[in-house]
Each structure stands twice: as C-alpha cells, then as structure tokens.
mmCIF file with all atom_site columns, C-alpha atoms in Angstrom:
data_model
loop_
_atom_site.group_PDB
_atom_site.id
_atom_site.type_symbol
_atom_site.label_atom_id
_atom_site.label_alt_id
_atom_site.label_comp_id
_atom_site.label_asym_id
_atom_site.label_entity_id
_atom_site.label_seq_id
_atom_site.pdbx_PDB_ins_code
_atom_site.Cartn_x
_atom_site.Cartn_y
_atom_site.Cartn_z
_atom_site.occupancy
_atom_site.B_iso_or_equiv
_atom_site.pdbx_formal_charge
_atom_site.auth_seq_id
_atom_site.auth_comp_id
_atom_site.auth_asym_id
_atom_site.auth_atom_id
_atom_site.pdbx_PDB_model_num
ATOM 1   C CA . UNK P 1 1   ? -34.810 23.349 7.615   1.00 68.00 ? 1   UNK P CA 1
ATOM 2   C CA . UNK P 1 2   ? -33.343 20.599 10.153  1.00 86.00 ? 2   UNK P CA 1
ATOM 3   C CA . UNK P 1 3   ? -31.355 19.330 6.595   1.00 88.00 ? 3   UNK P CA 1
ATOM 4   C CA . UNK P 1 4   ? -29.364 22.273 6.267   1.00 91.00 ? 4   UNK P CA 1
ATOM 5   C CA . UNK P 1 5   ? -29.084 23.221 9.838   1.00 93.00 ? 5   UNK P CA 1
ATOM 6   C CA . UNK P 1 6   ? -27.365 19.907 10.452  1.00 93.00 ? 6   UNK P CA 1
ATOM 7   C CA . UNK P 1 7   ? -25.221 20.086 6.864   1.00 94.00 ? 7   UNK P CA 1
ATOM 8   C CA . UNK P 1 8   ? -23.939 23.532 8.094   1.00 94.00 ? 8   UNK P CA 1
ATOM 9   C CA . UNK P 1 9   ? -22.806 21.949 11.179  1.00 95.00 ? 9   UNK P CA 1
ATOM 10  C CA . UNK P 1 10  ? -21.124 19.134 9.751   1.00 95.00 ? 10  UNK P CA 1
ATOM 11  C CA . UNK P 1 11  ? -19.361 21.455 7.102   1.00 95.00 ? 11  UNK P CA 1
ATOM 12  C CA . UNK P 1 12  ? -18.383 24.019 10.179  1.00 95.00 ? 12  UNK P CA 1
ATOM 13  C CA . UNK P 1 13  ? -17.232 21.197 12.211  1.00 95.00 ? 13  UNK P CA 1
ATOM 14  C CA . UNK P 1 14  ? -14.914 19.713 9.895   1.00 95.00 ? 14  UNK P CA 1
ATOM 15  C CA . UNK P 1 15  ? -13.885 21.439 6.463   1.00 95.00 ? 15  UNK P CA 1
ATOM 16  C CA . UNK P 1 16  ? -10.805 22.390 7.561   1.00 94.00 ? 16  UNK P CA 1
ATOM 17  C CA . UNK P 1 17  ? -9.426  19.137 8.750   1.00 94.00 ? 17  UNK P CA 1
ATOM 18  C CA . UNK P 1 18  ? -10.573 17.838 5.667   1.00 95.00 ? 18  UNK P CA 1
ATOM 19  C CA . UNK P 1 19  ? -8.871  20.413 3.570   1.00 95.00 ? 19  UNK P CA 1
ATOM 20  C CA . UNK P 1 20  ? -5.777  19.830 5.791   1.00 93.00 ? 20  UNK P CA 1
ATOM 21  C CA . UNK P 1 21  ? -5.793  16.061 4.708   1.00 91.00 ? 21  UNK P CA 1
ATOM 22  C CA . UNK P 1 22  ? -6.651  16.302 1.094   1.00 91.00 ? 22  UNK P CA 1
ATOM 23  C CA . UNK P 1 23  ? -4.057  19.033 1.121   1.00 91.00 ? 23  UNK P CA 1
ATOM 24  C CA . UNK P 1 24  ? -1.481  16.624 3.121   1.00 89.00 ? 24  UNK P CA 1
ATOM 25  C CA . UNK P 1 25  ? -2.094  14.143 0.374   1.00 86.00 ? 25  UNK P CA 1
ATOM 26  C CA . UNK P 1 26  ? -1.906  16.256 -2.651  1.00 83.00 ? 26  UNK P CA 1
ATOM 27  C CA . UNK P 1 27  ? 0.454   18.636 -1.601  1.00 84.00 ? 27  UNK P CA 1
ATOM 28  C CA . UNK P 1 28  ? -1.890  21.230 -3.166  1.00 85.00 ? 28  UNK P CA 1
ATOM 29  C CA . UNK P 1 29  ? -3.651  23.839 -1.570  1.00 89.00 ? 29  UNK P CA 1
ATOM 30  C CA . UNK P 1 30  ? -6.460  25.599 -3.690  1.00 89.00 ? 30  UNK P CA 1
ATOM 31  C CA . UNK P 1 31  ? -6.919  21.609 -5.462  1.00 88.00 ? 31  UNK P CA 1
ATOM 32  C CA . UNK P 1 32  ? -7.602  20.700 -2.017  1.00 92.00 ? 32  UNK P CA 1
ATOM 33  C CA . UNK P 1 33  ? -9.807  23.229 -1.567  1.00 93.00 ? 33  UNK P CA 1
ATOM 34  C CA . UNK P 1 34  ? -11.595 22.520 -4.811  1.00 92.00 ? 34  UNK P CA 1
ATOM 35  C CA . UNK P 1 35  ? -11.983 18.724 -4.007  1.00 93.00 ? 35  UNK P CA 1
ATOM 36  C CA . UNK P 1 36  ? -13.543 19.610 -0.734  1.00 95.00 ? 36  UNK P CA 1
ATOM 37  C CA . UNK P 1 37  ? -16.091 21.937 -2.241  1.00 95.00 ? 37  UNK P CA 1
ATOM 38  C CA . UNK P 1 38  ? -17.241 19.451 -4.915  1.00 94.00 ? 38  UNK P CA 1
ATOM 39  C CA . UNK P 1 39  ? -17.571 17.021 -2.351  1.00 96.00 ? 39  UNK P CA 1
ATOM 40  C CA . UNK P 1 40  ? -19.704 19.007 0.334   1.00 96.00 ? 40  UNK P CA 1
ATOM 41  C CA . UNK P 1 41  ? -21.521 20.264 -2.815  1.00 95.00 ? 41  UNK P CA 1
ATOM 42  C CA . UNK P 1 42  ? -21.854 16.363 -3.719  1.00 95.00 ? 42  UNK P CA 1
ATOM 43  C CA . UNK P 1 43  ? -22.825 15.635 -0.077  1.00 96.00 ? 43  UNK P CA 1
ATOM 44  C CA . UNK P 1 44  ? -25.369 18.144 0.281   1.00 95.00 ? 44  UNK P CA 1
ATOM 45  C CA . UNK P 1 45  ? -27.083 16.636 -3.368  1.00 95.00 ? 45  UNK P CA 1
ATOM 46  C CA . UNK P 1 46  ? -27.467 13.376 -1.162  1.00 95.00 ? 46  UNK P CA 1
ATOM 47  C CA . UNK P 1 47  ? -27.639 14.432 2.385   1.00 95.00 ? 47  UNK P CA 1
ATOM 48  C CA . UNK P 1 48  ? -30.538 12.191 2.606   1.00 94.00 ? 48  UNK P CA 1
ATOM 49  C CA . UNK P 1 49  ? -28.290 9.375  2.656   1.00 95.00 ? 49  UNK P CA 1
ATOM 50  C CA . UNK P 1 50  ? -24.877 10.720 3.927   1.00 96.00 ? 50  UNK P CA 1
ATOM 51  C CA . UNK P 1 51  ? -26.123 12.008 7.240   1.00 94.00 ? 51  UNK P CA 1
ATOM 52  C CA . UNK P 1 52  ? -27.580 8.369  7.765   1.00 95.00 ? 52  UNK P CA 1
ATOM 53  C CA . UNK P 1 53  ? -23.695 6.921  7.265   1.00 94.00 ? 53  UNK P CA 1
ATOM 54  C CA . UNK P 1 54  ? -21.588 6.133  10.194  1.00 93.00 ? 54  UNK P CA 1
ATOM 55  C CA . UNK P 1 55  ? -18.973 9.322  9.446   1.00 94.00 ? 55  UNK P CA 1
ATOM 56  C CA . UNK P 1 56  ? -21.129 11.899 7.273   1.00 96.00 ? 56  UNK P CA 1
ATOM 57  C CA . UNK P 1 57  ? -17.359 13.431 7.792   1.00 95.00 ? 57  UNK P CA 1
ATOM 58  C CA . UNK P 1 58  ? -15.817 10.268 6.993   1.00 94.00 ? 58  UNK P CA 1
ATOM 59  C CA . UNK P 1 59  ? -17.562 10.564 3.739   1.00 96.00 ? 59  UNK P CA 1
ATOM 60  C CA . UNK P 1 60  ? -16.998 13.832 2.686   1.00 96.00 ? 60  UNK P CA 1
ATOM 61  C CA . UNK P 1 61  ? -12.876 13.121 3.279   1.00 95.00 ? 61  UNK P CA 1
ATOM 62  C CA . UNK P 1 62  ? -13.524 9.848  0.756   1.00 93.00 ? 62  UNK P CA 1
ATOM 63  C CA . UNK P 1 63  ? -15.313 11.562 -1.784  1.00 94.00 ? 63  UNK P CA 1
ATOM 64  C CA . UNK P 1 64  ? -12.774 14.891 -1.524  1.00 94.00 ? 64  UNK P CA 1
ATOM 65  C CA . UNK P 1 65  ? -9.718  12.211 -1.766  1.00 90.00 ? 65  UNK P CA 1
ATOM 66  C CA . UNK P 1 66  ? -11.033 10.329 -4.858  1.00 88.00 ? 66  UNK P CA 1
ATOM 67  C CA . UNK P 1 67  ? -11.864 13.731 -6.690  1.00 89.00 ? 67  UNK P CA 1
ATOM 68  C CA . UNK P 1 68  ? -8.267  15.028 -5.618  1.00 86.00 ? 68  UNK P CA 1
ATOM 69  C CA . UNK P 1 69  ? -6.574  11.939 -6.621  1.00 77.00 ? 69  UNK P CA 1
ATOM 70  C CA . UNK P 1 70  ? -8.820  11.818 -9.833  1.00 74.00 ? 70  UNK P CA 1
ATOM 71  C CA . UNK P 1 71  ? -7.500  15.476 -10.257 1.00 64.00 ? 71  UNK P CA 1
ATOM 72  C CA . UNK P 1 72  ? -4.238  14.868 -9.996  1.00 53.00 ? 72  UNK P CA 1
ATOM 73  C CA . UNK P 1 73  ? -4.160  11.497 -12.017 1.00 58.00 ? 73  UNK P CA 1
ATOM 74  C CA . UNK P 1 74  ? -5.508  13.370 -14.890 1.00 55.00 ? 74  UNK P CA 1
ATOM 75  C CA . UNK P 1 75  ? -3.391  16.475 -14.823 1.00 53.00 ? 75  UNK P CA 1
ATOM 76  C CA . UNK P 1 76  ? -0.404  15.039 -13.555 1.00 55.00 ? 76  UNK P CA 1
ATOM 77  C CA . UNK P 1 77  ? 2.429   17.616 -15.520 1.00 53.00 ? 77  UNK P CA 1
ATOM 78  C CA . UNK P 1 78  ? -0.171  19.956 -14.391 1.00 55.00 ? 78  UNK P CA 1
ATOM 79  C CA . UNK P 1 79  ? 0.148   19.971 -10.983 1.00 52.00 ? 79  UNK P CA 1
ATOM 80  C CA . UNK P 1 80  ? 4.045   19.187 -10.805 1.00 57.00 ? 80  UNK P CA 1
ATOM 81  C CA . UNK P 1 81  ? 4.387   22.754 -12.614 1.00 59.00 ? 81  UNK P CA 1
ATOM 82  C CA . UNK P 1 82  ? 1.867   24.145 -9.726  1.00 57.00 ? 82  UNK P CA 1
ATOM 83  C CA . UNK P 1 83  ? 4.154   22.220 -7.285  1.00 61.00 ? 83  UNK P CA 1
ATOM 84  C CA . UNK P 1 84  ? 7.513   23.857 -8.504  1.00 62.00 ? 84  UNK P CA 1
ATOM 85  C CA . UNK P 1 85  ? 5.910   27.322 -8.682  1.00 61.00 ? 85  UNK P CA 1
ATOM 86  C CA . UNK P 1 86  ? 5.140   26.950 -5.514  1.00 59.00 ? 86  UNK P CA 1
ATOM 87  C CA . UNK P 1 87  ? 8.003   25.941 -3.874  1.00 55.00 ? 87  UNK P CA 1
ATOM 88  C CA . UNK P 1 88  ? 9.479   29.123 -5.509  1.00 52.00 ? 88  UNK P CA 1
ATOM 89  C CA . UNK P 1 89  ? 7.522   31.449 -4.480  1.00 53.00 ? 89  UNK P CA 1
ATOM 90  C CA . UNK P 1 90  ? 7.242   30.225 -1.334  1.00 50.00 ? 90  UNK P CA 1
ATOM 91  C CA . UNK P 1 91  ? 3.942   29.631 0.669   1.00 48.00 ? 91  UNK P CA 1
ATOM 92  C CA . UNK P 1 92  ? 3.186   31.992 3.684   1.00 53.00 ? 92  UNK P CA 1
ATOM 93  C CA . UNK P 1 93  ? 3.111   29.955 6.839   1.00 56.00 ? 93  UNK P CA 1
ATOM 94  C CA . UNK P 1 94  ? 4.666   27.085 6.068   1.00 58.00 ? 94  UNK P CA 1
ATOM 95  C CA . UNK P 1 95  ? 8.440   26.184 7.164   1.00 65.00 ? 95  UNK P CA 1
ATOM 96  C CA . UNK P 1 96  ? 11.176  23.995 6.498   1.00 72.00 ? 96  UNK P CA 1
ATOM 97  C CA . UNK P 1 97  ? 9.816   21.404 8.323   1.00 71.00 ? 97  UNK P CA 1
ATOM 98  C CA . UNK P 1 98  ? 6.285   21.230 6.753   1.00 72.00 ? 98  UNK P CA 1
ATOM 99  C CA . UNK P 1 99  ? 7.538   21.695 3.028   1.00 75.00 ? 99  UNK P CA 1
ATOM 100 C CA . UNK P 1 100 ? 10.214  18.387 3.944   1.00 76.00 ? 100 UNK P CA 1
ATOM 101 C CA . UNK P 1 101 ? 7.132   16.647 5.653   1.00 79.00 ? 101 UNK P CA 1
ATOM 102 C CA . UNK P 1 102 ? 4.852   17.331 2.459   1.00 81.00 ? 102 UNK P CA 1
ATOM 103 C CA . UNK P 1 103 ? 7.586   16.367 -0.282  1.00 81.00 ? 103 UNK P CA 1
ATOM 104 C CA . UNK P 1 104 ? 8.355   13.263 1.859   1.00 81.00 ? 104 UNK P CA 1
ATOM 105 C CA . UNK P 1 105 ? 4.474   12.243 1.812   1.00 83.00 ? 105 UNK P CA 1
ATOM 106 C CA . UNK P 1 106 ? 4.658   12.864 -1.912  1.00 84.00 ? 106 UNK P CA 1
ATOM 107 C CA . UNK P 1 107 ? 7.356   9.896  -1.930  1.00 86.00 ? 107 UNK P CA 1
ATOM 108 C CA . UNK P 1 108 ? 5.235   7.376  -0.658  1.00 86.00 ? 108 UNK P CA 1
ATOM 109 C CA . UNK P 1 109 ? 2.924   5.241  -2.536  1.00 89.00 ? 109 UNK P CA 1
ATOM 110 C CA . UNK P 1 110 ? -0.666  6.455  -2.685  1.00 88.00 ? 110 UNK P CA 1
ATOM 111 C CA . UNK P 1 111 ? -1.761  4.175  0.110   1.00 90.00 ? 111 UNK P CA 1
ATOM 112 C CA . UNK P 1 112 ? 0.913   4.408  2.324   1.00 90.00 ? 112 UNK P CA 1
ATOM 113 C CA . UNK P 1 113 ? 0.288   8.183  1.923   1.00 89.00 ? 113 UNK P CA 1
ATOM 114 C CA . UNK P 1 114 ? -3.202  7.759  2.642   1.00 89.00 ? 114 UNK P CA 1
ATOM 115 C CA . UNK P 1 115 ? -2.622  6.036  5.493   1.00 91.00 ? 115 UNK P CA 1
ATOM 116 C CA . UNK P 1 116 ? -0.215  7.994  6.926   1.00 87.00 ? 116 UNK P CA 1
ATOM 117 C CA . UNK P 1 117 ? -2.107  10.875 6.739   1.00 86.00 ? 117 UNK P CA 1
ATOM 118 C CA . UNK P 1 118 ? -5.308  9.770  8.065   1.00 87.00 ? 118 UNK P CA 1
ATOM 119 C CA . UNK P 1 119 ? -3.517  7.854  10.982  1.00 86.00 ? 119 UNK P CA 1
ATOM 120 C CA . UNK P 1 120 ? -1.004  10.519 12.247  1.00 82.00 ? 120 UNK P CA 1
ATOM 121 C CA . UNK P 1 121 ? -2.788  13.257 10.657  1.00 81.00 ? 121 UNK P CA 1
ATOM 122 C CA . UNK P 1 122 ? -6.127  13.129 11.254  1.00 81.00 ? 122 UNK P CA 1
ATOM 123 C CA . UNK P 1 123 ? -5.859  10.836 14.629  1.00 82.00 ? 123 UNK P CA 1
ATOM 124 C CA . UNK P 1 124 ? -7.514  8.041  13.065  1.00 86.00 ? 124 UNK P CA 1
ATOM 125 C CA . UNK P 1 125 ? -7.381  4.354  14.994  1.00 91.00 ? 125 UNK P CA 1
ATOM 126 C CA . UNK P 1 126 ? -5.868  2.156  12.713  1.00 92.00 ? 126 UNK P CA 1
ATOM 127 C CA . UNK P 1 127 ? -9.210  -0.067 12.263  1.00 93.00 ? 127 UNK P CA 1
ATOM 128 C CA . UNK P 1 128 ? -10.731 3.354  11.170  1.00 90.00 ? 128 UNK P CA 1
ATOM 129 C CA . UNK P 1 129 ? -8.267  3.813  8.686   1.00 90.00 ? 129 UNK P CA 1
ATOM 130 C CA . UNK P 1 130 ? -8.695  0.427  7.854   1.00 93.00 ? 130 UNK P CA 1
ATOM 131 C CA . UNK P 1 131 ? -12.530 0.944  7.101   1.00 91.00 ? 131 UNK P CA 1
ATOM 132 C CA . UNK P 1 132 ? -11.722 3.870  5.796   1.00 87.00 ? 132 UNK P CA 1
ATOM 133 C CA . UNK P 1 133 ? -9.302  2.451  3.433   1.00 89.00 ? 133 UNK P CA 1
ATOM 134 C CA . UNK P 1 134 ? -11.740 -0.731 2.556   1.00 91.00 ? 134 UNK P CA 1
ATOM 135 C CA . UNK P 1 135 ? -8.762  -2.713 3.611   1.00 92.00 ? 135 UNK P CA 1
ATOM 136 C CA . UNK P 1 136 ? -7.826  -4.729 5.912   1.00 94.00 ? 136 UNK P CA 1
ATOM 137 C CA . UNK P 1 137 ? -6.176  -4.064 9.104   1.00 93.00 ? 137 UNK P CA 1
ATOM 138 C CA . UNK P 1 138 ? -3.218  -6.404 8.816   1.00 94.00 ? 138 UNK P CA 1
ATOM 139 C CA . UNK P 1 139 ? -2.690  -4.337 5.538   1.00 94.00 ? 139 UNK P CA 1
ATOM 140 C CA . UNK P 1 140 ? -3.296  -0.721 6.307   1.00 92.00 ? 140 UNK P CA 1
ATOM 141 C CA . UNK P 1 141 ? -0.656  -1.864 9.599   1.00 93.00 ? 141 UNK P CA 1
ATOM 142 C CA . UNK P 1 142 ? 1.975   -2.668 6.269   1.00 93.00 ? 142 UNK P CA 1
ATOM 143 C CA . UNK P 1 143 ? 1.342   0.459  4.753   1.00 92.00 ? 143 UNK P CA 1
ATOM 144 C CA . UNK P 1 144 ? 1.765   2.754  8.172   1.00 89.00 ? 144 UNK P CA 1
ATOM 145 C CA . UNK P 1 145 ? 5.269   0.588  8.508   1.00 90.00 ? 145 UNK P CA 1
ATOM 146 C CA . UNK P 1 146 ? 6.602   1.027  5.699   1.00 91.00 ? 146 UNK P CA 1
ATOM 147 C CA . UNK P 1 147 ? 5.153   5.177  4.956   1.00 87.00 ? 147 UNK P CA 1
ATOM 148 C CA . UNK P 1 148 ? 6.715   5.663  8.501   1.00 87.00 ? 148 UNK P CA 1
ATOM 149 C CA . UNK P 1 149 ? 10.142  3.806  7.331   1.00 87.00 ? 149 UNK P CA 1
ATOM 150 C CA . UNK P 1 150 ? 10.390  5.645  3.865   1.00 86.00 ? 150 UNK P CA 1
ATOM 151 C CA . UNK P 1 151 ? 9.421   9.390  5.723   1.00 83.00 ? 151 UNK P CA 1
ATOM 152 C CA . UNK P 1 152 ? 12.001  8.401  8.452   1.00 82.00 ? 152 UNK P CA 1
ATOM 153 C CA . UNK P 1 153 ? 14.938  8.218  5.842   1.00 80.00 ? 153 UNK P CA 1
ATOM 154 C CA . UNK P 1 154 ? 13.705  10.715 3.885   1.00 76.00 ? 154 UNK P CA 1
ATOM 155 C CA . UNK P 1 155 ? 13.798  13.147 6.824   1.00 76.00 ? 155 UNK P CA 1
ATOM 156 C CA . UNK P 1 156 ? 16.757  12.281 8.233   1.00 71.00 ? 156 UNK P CA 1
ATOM 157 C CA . UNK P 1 157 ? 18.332  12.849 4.788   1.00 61.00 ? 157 UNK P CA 1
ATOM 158 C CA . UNK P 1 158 ? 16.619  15.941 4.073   1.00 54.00 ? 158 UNK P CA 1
ATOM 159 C CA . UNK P 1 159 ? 17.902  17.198 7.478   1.00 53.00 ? 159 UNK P CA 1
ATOM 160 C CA . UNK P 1 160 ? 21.701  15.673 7.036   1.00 57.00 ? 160 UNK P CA 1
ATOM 161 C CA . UNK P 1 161 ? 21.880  17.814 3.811   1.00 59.00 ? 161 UNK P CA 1
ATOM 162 C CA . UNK P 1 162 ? 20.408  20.808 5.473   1.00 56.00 ? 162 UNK P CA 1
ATOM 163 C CA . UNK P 1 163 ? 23.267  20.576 8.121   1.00 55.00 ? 163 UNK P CA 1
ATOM 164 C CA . UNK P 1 164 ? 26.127  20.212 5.848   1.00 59.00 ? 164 UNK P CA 1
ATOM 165 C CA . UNK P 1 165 ? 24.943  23.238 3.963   1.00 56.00 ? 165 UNK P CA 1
ATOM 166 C CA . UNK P 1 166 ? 24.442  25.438 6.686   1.00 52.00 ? 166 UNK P CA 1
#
C-alpha cells in the first residue's frame, strides 16, 4: 500500500508542472496531457525503480518529453493543423503574451527549447538542466544564450508589429 500511497503523492505534487512544461514545449495542450499520462502510467509499471532515482519527478518530465517529442516527430502536419485550429479558435485563458511566448519557444531549436523551458520555466539550476539534459553544463549555458537571444528578437518583433497595428 506504501507504493501507491507514495505514487499518488508524487503524481499530486507535480502533474501539473509537468503538463505545464511538456505543454510549453509542444505548444499542445491535450498532447501534453496525453504524454504525461503515458508516462505516470509508465512510471507506476516501474515504480520499483523510479522512486529509487534522484527526481522520481525528474523522470516522469523525461519520459513525458520524449513521448511528446516522439508524438510530434511522427505526426508533424498533424499537429501544425491542431496548432492553427487553435490559434483560431482561441484558447480560454491564455493572452497575447502567452500565445507570442509559446510561438516564440516553437522557434527555437529543440534543445534550446528544452532548456529554456526547464530553466526559466520550471526553476531549474542550470547543472540540473544540465543532468537533465545529459549534457554538459558549458553546453546547456550555449543553448539558454542563444534560446534567450532568438525569444528576445522574436518578442520584441512580435510586439513592434503589434504597436504599429494598433
């Protein structure tokens, strides 16, 4: 019973933010949502193991990123369809700012997205991103420079164009 007393905690203490970055890096709600699910359900199959890990959370926002990203990868025109339908429709709660901030991220290359979004996102040190990442520090410090440098220009533009039409 201690098993799934302690899984239940884990998935109470930290599904959202976990949704919130898988969604941050796909730009996709309900896939998020999916890719979470799969990997909790994934998680619990091996709980044995993952609650010995450093970050049982940690692992669950791996395994929901690689099932997002193999998601996306394989149903690319897919999802780009979902994307424009949703911009058209409009999603409730989000504003201006978030929908420039999520089709900035979408401009950056998958690791500098990555990065970005577990650094800034999910208040990760860089040397956890870093281990997160499997890379090295030196290198995850590139990708935050440059993700930060694209998403600055991007912004700016996005926000130049919105005050020349308004």
């Amino acid at each position: 019973m201690r098993d799934a007393e302690e899984f239940d905690a884990l998935y109470a203490a930290c599904a959202g933010r976990v949704v919130g970055h898988v969604y941050a890096l796909t730009g996709n709600r309900a896939e998020a949502e999916d890719a979470v699910a799969e990997a909790f359900m994934r998680a619990w199959q091996r709980w044995a193991t993952v609650r010995e890990t450093d970050s049982p959370e940690a692992w669950v926002r791996r395994v929901a990123s690689r099932i997002a990203v193999s998601s996306w990868r394989k149903a690319f025109n897919r999802v780009r369809a979902h994307r424009r339908a949703a911009v058209d429709q409009g999603v409730p709660g989000l504003n201006e700012d978030h929908v420039a901030l999520l089709q900035a991220l979408q401009r950056l290359s998958a690791n500098e997205r990555r990065a970005v979004v577990l650094h800034h996102l999910n208040d990760l040190s860089v040397a956890e991103v870093a281990a997160e990442m499997q890379a090295p520090v030196g290198t995850v410090k590139t990708y935050l420079a440059r993700g930060r440098r694209a998403m600055a220009g991007l912004l700016t533009d996005a926000h130049q164009e919105e005050s020349s039409h308004g």
